[in-house]
Short mmCIF file of C-alpha atoms in Angstrom, two decimals:
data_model
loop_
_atom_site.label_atom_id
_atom_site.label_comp_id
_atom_site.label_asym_id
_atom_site.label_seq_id
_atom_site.Cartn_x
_atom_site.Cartn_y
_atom_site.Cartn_z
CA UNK N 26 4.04 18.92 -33.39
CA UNK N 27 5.86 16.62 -30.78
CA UNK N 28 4.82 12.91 -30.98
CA UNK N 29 6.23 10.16 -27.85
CA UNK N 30 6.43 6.68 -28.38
CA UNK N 31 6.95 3.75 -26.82
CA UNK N 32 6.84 0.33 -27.77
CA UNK N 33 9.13 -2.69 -26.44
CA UNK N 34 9.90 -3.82 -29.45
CA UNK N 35 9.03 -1.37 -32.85
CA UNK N 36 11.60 0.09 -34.58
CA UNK N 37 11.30 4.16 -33.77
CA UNK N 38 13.25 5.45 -36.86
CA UNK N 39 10.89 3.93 -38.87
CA UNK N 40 8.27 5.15 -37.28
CA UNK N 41 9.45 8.49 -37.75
CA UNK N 42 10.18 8.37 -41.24
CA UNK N 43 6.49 6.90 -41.80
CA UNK N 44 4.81 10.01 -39.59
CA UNK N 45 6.96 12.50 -41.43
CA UNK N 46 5.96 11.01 -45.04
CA UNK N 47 2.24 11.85 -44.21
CA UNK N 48 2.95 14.84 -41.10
CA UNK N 49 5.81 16.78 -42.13
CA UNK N 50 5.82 18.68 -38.96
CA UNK N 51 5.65 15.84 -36.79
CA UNK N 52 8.98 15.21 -34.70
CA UNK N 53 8.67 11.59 -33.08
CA UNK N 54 10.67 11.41 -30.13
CA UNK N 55 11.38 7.22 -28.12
CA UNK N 56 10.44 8.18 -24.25
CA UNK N 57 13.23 7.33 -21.91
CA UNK N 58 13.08 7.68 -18.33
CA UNK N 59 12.98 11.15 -16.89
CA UNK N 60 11.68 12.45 -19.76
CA UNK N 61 9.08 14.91 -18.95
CA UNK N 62 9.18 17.61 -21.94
CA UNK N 63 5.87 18.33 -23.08
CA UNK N 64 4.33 16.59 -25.65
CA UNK N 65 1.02 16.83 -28.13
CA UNK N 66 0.35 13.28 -28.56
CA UNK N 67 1.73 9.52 -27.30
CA UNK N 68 1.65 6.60 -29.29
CA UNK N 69 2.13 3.56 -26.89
CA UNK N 70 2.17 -0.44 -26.13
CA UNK N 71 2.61 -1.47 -23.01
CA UNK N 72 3.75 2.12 -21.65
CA UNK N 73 5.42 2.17 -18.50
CA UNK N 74 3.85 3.95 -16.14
CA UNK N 75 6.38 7.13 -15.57
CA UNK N 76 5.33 7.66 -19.62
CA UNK N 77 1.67 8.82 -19.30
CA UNK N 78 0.93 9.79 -15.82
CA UNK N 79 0.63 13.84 -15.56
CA UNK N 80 0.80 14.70 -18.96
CA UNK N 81 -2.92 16.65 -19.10
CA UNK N 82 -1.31 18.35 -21.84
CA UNK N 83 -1.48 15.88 -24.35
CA UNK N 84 -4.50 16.25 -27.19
CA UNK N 85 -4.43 11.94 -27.53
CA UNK N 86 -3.27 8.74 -26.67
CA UNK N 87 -3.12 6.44 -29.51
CA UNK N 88 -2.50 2.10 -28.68
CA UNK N 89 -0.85 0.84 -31.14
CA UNK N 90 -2.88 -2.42 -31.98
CA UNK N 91 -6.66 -3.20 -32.02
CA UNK N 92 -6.55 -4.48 -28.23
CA UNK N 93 -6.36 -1.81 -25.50
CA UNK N 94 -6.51 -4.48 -22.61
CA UNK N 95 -2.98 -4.60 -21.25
CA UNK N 96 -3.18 -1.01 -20.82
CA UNK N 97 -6.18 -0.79 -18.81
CA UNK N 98 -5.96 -3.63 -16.72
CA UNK N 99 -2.57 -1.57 -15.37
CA UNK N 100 -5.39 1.03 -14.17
CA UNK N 101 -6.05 -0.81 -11.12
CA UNK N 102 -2.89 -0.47 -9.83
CA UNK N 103 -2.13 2.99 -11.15
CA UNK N 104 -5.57 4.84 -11.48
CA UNK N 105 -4.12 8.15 -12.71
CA UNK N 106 -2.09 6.32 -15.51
CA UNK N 107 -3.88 7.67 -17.94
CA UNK N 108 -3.67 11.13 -17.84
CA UNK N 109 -7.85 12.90 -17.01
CA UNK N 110 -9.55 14.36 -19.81
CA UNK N 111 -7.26 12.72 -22.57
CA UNK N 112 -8.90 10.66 -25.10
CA UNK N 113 -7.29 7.26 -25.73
CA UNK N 114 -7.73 5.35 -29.41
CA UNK N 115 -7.07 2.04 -30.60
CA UNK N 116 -5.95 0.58 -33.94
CA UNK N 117 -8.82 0.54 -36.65
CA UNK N 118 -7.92 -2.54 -38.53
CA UNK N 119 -4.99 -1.12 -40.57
CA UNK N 120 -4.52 -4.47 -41.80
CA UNK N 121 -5.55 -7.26 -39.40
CA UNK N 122 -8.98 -7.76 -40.21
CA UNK N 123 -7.43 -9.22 -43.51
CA UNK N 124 -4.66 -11.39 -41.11
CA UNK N 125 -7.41 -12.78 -39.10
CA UNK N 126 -9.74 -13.34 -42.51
CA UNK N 127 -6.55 -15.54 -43.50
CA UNK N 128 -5.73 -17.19 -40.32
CA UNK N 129 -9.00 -18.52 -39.73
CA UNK N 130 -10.05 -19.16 -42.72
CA UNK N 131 -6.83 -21.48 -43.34
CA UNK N 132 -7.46 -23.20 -39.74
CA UNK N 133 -11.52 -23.71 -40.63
CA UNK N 134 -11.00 -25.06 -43.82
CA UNK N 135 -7.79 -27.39 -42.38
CA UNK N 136 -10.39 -28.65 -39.70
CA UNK N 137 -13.37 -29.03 -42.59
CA UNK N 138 -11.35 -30.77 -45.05
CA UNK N 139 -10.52 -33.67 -42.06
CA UNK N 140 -6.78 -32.37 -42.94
CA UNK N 141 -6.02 -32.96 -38.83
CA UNK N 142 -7.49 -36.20 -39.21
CA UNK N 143 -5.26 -37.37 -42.53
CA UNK N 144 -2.42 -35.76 -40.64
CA UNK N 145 -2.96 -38.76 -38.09
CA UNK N 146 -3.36 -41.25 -40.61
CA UNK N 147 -0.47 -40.32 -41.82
CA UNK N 148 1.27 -40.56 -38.66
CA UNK N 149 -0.13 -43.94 -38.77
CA UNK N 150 1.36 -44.97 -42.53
CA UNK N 151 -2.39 -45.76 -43.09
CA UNK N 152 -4.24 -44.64 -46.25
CA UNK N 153 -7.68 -44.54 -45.76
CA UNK N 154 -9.99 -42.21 -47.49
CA UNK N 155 -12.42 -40.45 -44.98
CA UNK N 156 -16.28 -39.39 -45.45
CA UNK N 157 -16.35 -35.74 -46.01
CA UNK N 158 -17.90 -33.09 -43.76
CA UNK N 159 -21.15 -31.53 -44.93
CA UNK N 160 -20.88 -27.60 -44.83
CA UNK N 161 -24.40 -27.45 -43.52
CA UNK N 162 -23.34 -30.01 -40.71
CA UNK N 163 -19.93 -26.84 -40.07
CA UNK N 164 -21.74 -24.41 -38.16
CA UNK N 165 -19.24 -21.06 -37.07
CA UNK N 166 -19.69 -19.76 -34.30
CA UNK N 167 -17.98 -16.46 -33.96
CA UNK N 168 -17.59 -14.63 -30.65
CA UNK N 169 -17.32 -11.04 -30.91
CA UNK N 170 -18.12 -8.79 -33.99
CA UNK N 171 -16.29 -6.27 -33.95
CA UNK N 172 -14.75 -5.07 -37.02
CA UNK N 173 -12.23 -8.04 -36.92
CA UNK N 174 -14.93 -10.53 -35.74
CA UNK N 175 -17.66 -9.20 -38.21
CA UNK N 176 -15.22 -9.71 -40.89
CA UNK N 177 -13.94 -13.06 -40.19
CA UNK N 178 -17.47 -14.19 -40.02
CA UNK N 179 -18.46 -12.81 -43.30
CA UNK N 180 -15.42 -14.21 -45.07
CA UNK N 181 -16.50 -17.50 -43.66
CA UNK N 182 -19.87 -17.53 -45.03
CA UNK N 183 -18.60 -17.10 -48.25
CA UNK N 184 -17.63 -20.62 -48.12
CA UNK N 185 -21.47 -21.92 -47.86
CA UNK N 186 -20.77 -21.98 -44.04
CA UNK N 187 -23.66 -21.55 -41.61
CA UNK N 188 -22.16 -18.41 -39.81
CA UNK N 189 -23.43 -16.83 -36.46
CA UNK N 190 -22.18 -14.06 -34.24
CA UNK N 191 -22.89 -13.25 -30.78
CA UNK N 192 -21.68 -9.89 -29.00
CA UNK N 193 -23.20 -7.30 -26.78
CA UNK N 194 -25.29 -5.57 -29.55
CA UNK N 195 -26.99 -7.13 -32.46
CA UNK N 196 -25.25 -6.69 -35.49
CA UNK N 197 -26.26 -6.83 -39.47
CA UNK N 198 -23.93 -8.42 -41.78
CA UNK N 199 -24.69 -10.47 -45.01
CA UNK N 200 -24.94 -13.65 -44.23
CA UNK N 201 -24.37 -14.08 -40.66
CA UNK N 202 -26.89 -14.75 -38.24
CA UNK N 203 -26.77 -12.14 -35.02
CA UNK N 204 -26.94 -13.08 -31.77
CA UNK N 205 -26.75 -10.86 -28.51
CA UNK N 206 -26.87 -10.94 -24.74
CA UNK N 207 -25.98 -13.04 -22.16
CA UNK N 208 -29.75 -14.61 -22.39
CA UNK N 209 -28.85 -15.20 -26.33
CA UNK N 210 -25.69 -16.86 -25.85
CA UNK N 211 -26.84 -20.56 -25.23
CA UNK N 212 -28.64 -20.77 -28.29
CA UNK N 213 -25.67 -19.18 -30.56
CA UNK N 214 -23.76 -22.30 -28.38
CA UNK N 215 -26.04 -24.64 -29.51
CA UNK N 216 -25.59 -26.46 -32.89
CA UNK N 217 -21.87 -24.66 -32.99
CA UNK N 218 -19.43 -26.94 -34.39
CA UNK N 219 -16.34 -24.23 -34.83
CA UNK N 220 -15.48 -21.46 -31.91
CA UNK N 221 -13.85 -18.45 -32.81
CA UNK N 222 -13.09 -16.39 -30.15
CA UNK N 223 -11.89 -12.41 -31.32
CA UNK N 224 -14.14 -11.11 -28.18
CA UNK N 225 -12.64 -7.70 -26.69
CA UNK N 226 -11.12 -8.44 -23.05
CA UNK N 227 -13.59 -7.15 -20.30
CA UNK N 228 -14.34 -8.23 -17.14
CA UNK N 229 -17.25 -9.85 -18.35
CA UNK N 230 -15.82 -11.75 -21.14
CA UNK N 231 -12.60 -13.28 -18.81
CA UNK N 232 -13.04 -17.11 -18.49
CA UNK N 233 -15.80 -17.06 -20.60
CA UNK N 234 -14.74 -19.98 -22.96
CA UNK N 235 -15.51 -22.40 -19.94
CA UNK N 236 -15.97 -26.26 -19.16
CA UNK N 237 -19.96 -25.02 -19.05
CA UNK N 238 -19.52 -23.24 -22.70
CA UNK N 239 -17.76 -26.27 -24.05
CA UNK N 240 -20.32 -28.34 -23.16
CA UNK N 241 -22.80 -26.39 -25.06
CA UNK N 242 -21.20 -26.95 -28.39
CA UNK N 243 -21.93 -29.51 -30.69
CA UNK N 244 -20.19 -32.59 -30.38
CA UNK N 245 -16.58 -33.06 -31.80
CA UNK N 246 -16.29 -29.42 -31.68
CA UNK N 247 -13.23 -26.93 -32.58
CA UNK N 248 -11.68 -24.04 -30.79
CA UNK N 249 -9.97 -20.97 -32.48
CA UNK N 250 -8.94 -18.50 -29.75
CA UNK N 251 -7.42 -15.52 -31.56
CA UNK N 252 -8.42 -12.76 -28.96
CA UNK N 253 -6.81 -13.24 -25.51
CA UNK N 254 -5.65 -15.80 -23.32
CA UNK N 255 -7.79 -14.39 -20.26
CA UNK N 256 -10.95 -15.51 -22.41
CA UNK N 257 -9.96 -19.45 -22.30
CA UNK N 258 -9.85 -21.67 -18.88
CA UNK N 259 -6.84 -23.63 -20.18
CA UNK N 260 -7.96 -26.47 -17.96
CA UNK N 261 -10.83 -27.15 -19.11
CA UNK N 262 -10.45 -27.27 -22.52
CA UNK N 263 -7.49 -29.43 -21.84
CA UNK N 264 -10.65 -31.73 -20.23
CA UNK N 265 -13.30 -31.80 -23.19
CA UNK N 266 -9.83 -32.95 -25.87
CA UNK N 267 -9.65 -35.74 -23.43
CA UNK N 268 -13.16 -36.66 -23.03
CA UNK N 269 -13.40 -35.91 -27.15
CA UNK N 270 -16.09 -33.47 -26.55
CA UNK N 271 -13.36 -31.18 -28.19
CA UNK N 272 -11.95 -32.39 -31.47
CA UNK N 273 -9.33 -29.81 -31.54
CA UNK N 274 -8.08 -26.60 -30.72
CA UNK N 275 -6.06 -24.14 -32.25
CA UNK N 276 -4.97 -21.42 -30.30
CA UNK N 277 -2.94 -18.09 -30.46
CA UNK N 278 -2.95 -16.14 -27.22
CA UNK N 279 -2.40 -17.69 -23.89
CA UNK N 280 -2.86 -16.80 -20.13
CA UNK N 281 1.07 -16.23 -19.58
CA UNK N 282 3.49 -15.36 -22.81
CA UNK N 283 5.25 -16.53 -23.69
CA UNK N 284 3.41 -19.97 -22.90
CA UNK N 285 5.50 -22.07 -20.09
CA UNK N 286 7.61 -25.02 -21.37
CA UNK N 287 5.78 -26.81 -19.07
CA UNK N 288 2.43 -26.31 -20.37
CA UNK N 289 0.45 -29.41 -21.27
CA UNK N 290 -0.56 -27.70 -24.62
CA UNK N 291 2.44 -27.86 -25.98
CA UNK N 292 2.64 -31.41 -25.88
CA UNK N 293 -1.47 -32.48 -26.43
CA UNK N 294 -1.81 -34.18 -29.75
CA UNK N 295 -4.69 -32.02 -30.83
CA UNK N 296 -3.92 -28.65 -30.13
CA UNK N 297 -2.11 -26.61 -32.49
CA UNK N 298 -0.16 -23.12 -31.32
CA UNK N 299 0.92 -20.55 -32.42
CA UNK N 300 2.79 -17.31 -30.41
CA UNK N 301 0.45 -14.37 -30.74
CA UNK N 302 0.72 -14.05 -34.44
CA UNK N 303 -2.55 -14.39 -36.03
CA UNK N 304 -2.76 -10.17 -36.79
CA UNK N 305 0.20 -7.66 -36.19
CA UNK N 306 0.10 -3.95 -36.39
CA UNK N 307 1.72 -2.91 -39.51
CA UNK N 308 3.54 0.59 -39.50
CA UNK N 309 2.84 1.54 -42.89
CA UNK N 310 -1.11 1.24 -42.29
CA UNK N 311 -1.18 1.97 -38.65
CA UNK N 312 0.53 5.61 -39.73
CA UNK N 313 -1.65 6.37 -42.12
CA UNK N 314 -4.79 5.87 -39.66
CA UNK N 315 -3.06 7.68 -36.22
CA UNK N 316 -2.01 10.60 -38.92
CA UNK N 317 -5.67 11.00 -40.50
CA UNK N 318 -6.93 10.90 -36.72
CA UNK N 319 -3.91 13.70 -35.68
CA UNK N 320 -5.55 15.81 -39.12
CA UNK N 321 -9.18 15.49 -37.55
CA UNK N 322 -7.84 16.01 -33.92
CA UNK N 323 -5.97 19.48 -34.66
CA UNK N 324 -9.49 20.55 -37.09
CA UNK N 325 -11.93 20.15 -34.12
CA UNK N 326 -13.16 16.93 -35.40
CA UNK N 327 -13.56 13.18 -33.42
CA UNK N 328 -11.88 10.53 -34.98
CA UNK N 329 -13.04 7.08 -34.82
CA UNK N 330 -11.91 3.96 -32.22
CA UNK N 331 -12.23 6.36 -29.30
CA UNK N 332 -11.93 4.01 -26.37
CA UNK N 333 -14.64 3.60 -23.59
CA UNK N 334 -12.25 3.11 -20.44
CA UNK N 335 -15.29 1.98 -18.34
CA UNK N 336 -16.65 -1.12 -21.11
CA UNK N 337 -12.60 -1.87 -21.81
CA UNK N 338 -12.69 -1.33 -25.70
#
């Protein structure tokens, strides 16, 4: 069984070793340019475009991380990039849902716990205790609930949080309230102290953390952005820290990466950053789910995370 792969930056060797641990007839082979030999599967990030286009042949495309984005946004400029009839499949969890449980639970309880604020005080060689926050007073809000949204959400509510989600579909998780729809969206807004954004990146979702979203929220909100940059209008949140509407942000994805020296955020005294780390794909669990999806693939069966090109996830 031949296996491509591409990825800017992963280590292939390992990759290989992994893939033959659990596929011992798997040979894993790096594409390079001109390389046109037939192959049964691809795993890819950010595959050039030479990589995909033509090969009919293959039985699936698997992106390595939970985001599939990057790749199809490239289809408007090459519509036969990915190859017809060949199922594409994204990264379930194999490990970030527990990564994003940790990140934003860490930044939620930093921001509860008025550790920003003491931070400042400290700045200020002032000690001055500081009236707690009331948990019932902390409503998350949690955009997307997917199966790394639904989980951060539920690990927050087991901190006596009020937690909500809002996403195309209702959803049913212990407590967390469900919201849906474009017509439910302003009341999941309203009474939302915390943001978390892990929405999947559609047309419909770009830009949606806007100057008219902010507004909604309660006052001295917070902003976690852990999905994509396209989902934030830098500007205006830059606009509701100033006015205080926004208490603070902390964010990990940004319209250009690496984010420009230049960028106001770097320097704003209540925004924290950090570069596109909050959940990595991990080679030891990511093999293990591509090479139970290659076992179902070559029995007839459908494994899971099989992308929907048209709704972008």
């Amino acid at each position: 069984m031949d296996i491509l792969f591409y990825h800017p930056t992963f280590n292939v060797d390992e990759w290989a070793a992994l893939l033959q641990r659990h596929l011992p007839q798997t040979r894993l082979r790096a594409w390079q340019p001109g390389d046109n030999t037939a192959a049964d599967y691809a795993l890819v990030w950010h595959p050039p475009y030479e990589m995909l286009r033509g090969r009919v042949t293959l039985k699936a495309i698997f992106a390595l991380g939970a985001g599939v984005d990057s790749l199809l946004s490239r289809l408007n400029e090459h519509p036969d990039l990915l190859p017809p009839g060949v199922p594409l499949y994204r990264m379930e969890d194999t490990g970030m849902a527990a990564q994003m449980q940790e990140y934003a639970t860490s930044q939620v309880l930093h921001w509860f716990r008025r550790f920003d604020d003491y931070a400042a005080l400290q700045r200020e060689v002032c000690w001055e205790p500081l009236e707690e926050y009331r948990h019932a007073d902390f409503t998350i809000g949690v955009l997307g609930a997917g199966v790394l949204g639904g989980q951060v959400a539920q690990s927050l509510s087991r901190f006596g949080f009020p937690v909500r989600s809002w996403s195309r579909s209702r959803k049913t998780r212990a407590g967390v309230e469900s919201f849906a729809g474009a017509d439910e969206l302003s009341a999941f807004l309203h009474g939302t102290r915390v943001l978390v954004n892990l929405l999947p990146n559609t047309p419909e979702t770009a830009g949606i953390i806007n100057a008219q979203l902010l507004a909604a929220l309660d006052d001295n909100a917070y902003v976690l952005n852990l999905a994509r940059g396209v989902h934030l209008v830098e500007e205006d949140l830059l606009a509701a820290l100033n006015s205080g509407k926004v208490k603070g942000a902390m964010l990990d994805v940004f319209h250009q990466e690496p984010l420009p020296s230049d960028s106001p955020l770097w320097r704003h005294p209540r925004v924290r950053i950090t570069p596109h780390v909050a959940a990595v794909t991990r080679p030891e669990e990511a093999v293990v789910f591509i090479a139970q999806s290659i076992t179902r693939i070559e029995r007839g069966e459908m494994p899971p995370n099989q992308v929907d090109v048209a709704r972008g996830y």
